[in-house]
Backbone as JSON Lines, residues from 0, in Angstrom:
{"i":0,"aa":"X","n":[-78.99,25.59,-26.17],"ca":[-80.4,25.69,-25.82],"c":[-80.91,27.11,-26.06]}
{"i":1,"aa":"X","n":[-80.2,28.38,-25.54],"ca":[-80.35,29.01,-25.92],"c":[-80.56,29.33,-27.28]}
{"i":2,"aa":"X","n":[-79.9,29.41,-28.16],"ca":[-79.85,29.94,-29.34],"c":[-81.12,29.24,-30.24]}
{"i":3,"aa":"X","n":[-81.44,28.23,-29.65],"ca":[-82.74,27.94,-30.59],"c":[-84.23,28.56,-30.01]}
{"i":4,"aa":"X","n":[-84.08,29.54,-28.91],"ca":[-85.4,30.02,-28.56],"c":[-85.31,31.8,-29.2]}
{"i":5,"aa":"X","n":[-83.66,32.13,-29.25],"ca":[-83.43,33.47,-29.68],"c":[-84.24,33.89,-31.27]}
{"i":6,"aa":"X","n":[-83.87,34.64,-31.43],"ca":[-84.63,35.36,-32.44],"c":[-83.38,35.4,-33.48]}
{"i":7,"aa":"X","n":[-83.88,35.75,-34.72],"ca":[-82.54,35.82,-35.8],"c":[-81.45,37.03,-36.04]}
{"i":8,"aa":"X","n":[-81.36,38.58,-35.11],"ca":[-80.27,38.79,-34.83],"c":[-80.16,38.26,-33.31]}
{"i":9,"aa":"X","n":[-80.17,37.4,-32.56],"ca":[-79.84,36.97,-30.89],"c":[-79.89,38.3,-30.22]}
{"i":10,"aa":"X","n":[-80.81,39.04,-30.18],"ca":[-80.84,40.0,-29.38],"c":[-81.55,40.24,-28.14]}
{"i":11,"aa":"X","n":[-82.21,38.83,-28.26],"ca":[-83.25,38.64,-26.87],"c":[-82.96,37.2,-26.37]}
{"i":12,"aa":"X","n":[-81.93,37.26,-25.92],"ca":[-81.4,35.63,-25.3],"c":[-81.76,36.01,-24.06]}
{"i":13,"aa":"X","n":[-81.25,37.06,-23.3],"ca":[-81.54,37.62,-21.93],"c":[-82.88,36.98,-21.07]}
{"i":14,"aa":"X","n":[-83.97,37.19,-21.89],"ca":[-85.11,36.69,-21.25],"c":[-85.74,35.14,-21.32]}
{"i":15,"aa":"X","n":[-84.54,34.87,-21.72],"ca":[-84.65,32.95,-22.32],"c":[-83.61,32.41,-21.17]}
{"i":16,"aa":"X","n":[-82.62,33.2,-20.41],"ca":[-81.71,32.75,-19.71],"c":[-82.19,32.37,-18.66]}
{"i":17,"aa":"X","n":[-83.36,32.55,-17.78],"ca":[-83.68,32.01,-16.51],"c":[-84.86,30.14,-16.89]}
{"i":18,"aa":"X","n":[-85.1,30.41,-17.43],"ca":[-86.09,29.06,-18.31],"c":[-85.03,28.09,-19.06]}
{"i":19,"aa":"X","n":[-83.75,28.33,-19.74],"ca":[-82.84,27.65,-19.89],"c":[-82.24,27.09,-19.17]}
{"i":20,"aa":"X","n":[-81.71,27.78,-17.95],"ca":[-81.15,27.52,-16.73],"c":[-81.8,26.69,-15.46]}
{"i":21,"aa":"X","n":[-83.18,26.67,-15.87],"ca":[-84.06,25.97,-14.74],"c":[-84.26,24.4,-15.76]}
{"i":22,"aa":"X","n":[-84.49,24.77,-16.96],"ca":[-84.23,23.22,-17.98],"c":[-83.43,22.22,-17.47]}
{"i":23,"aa":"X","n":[-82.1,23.26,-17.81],"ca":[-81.26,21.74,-17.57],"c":[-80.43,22.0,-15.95]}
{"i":24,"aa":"X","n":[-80.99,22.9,-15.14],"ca":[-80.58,22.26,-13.33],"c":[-81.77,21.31,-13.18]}
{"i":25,"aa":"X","n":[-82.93,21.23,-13.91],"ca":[-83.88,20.09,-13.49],"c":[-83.68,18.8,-14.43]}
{"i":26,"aa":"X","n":[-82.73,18.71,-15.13],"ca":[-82.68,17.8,-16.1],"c":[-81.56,16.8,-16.03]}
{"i":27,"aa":"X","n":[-81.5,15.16,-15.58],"ca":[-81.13,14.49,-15.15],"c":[-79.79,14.57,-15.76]}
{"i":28,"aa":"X","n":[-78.53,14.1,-15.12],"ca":[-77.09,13.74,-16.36],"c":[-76.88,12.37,-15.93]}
{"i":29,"aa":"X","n":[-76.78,12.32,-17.31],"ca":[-76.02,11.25,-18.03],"c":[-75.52,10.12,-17.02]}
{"i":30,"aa":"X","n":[-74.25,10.8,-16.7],"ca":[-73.04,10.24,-15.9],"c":[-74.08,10.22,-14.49]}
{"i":31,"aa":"X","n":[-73.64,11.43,-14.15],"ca":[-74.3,11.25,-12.22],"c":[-75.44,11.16,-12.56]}
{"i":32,"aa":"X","n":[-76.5,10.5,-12.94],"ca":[-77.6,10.28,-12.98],"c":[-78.76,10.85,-12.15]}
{"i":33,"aa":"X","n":[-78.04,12.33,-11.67],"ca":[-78.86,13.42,-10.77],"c":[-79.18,14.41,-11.38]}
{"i":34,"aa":"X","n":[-80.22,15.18,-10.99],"ca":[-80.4,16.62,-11.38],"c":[-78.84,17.66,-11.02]}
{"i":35,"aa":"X","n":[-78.48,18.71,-11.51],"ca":[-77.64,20.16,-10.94],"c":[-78.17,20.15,-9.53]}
{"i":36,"aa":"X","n":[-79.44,20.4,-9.58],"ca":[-80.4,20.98,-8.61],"c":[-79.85,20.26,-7.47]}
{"i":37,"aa":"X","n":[-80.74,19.02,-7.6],"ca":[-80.39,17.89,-6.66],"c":[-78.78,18.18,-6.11]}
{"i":38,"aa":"X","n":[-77.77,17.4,-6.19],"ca":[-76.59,17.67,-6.31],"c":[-75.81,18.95,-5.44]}
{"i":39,"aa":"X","n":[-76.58,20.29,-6.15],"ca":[-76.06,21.49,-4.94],"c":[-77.05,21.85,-4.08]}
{"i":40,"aa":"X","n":[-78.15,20.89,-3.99],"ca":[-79.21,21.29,-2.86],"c":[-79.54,20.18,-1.87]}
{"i":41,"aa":"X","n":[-79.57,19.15,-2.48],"ca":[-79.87,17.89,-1.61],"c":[-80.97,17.43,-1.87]}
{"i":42,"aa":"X","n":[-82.11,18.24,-2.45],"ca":[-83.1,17.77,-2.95],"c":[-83.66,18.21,-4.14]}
{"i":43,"aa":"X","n":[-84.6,17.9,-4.6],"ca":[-84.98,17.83,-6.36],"c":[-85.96,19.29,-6.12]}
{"i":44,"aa":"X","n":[-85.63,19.65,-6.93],"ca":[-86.09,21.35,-7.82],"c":[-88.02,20.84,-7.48]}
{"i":45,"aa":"X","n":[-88.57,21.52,-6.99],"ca":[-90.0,21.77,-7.26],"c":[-90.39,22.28,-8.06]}
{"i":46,"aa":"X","n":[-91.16,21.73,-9.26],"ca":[-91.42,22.77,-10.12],"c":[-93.29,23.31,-10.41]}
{"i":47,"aa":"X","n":[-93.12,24.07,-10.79],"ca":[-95.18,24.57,-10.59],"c":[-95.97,23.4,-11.07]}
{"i":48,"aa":"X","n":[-95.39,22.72,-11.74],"ca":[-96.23,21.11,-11.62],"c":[-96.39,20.76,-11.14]}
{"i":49,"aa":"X","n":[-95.92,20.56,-9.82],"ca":[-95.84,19.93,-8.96],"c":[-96.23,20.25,-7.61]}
{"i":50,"aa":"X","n":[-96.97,21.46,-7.84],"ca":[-97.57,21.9,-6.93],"c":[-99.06,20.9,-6.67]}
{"i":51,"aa":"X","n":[-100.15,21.3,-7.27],"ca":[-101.0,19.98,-7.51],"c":[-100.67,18.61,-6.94]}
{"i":52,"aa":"X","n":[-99.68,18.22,-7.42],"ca":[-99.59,16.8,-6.69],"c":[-98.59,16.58,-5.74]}
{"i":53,"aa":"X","n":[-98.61,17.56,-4.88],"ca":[-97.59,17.67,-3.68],"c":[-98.37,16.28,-2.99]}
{"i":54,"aa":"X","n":[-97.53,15.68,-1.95],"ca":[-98.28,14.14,-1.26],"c":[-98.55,14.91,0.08]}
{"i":55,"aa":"X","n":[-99.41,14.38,0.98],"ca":[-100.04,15.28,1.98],"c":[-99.16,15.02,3.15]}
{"i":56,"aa":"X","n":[-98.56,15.93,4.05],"ca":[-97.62,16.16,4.5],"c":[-97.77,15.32,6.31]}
{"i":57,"aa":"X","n":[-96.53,14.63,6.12],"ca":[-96.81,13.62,7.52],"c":[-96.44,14.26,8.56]}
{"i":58,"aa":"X","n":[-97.01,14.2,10.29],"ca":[-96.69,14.74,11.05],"c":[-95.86,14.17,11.56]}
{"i":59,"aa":"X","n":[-94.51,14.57,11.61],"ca":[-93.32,14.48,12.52],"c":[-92.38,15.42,13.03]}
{"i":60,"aa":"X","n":[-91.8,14.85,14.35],"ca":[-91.06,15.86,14.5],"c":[-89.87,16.18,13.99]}
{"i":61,"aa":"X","n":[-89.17,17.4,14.26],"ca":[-87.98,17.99,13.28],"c":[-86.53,17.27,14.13]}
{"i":62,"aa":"X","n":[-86.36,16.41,13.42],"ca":[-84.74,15.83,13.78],"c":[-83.2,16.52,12.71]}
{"i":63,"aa":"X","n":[-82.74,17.28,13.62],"ca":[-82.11,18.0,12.59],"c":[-80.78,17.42,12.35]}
{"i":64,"aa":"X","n":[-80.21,16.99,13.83],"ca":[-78.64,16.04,13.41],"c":[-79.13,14.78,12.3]}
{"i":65,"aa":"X","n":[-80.47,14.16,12.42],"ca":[-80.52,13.03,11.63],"c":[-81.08,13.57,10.27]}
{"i":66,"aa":"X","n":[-81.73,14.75,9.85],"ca":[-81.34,15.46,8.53],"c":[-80.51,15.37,8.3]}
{"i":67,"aa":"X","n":[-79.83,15.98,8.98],"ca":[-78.05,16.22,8.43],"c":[-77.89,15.36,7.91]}
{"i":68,"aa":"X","n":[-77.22,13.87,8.59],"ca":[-76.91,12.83,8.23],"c":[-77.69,12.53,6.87]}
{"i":69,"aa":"X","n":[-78.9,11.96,7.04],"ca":[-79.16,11.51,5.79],"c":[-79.16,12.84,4.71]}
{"i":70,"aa":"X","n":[-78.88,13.7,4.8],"ca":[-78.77,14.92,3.76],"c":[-77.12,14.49,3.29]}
{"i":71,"aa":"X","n":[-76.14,14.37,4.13],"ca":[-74.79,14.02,4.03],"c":[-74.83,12.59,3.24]}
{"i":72,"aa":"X","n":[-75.18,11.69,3.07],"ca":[-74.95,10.57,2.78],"c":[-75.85,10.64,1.47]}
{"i":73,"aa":"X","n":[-77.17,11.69,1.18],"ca":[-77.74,11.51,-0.08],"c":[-76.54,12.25,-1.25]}
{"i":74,"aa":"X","n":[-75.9,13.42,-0.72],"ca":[-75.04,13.97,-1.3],"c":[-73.9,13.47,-1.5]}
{"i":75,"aa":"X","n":[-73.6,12.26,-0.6],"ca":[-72.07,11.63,-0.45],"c":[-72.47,10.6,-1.68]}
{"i":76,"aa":"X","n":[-73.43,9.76,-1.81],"ca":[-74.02,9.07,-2.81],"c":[-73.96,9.94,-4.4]}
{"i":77,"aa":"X","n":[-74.68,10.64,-4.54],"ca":[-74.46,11.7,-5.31],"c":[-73.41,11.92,-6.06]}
{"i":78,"aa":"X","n":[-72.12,12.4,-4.87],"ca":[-71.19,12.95,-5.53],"c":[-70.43,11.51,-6.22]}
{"i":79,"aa":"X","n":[-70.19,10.43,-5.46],"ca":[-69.71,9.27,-5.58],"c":[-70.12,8.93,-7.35]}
């Protein structure tokens, strides 16, 4: 991925490395059919697109053992 945004001696890959790296941690695989992102975070990468169509935020309260859990079991799914 890199090398096709570099220049023709590759002397400016450096500033292509954070936009490469956000490509494909947001970019589904194959096999685990998850994002990177997803996977070592538990949830999917936000990206400035997605700011705009954020969904309007429901009031509830903060259950944190039952985060856990379903955070554990989206990741146990995941890794599976």
């Amino acid at each position: 991925m890199i090398a096709s945004f570099c220049n023709t001696s590759v002397t400016d890959w450096p500033k292509f490395l954070p936009l490469v790296t956000a490509a494909y941690n947001s970019s589904i695989h194959v096999f685990t059919r998850e994002t990177p992102f997803f996977i070592m975070h538990g949830y999917d990468m936000r990206l400035p697109s997605d700011v705009g169509n954020l969904p309007e935020q429901e009031e509830h309260s903060l259950d944190i053992p039952q985060y856990k859990r379903e955070l554990f079991n989206k990741l146990n799914l995941a890794h599976e």
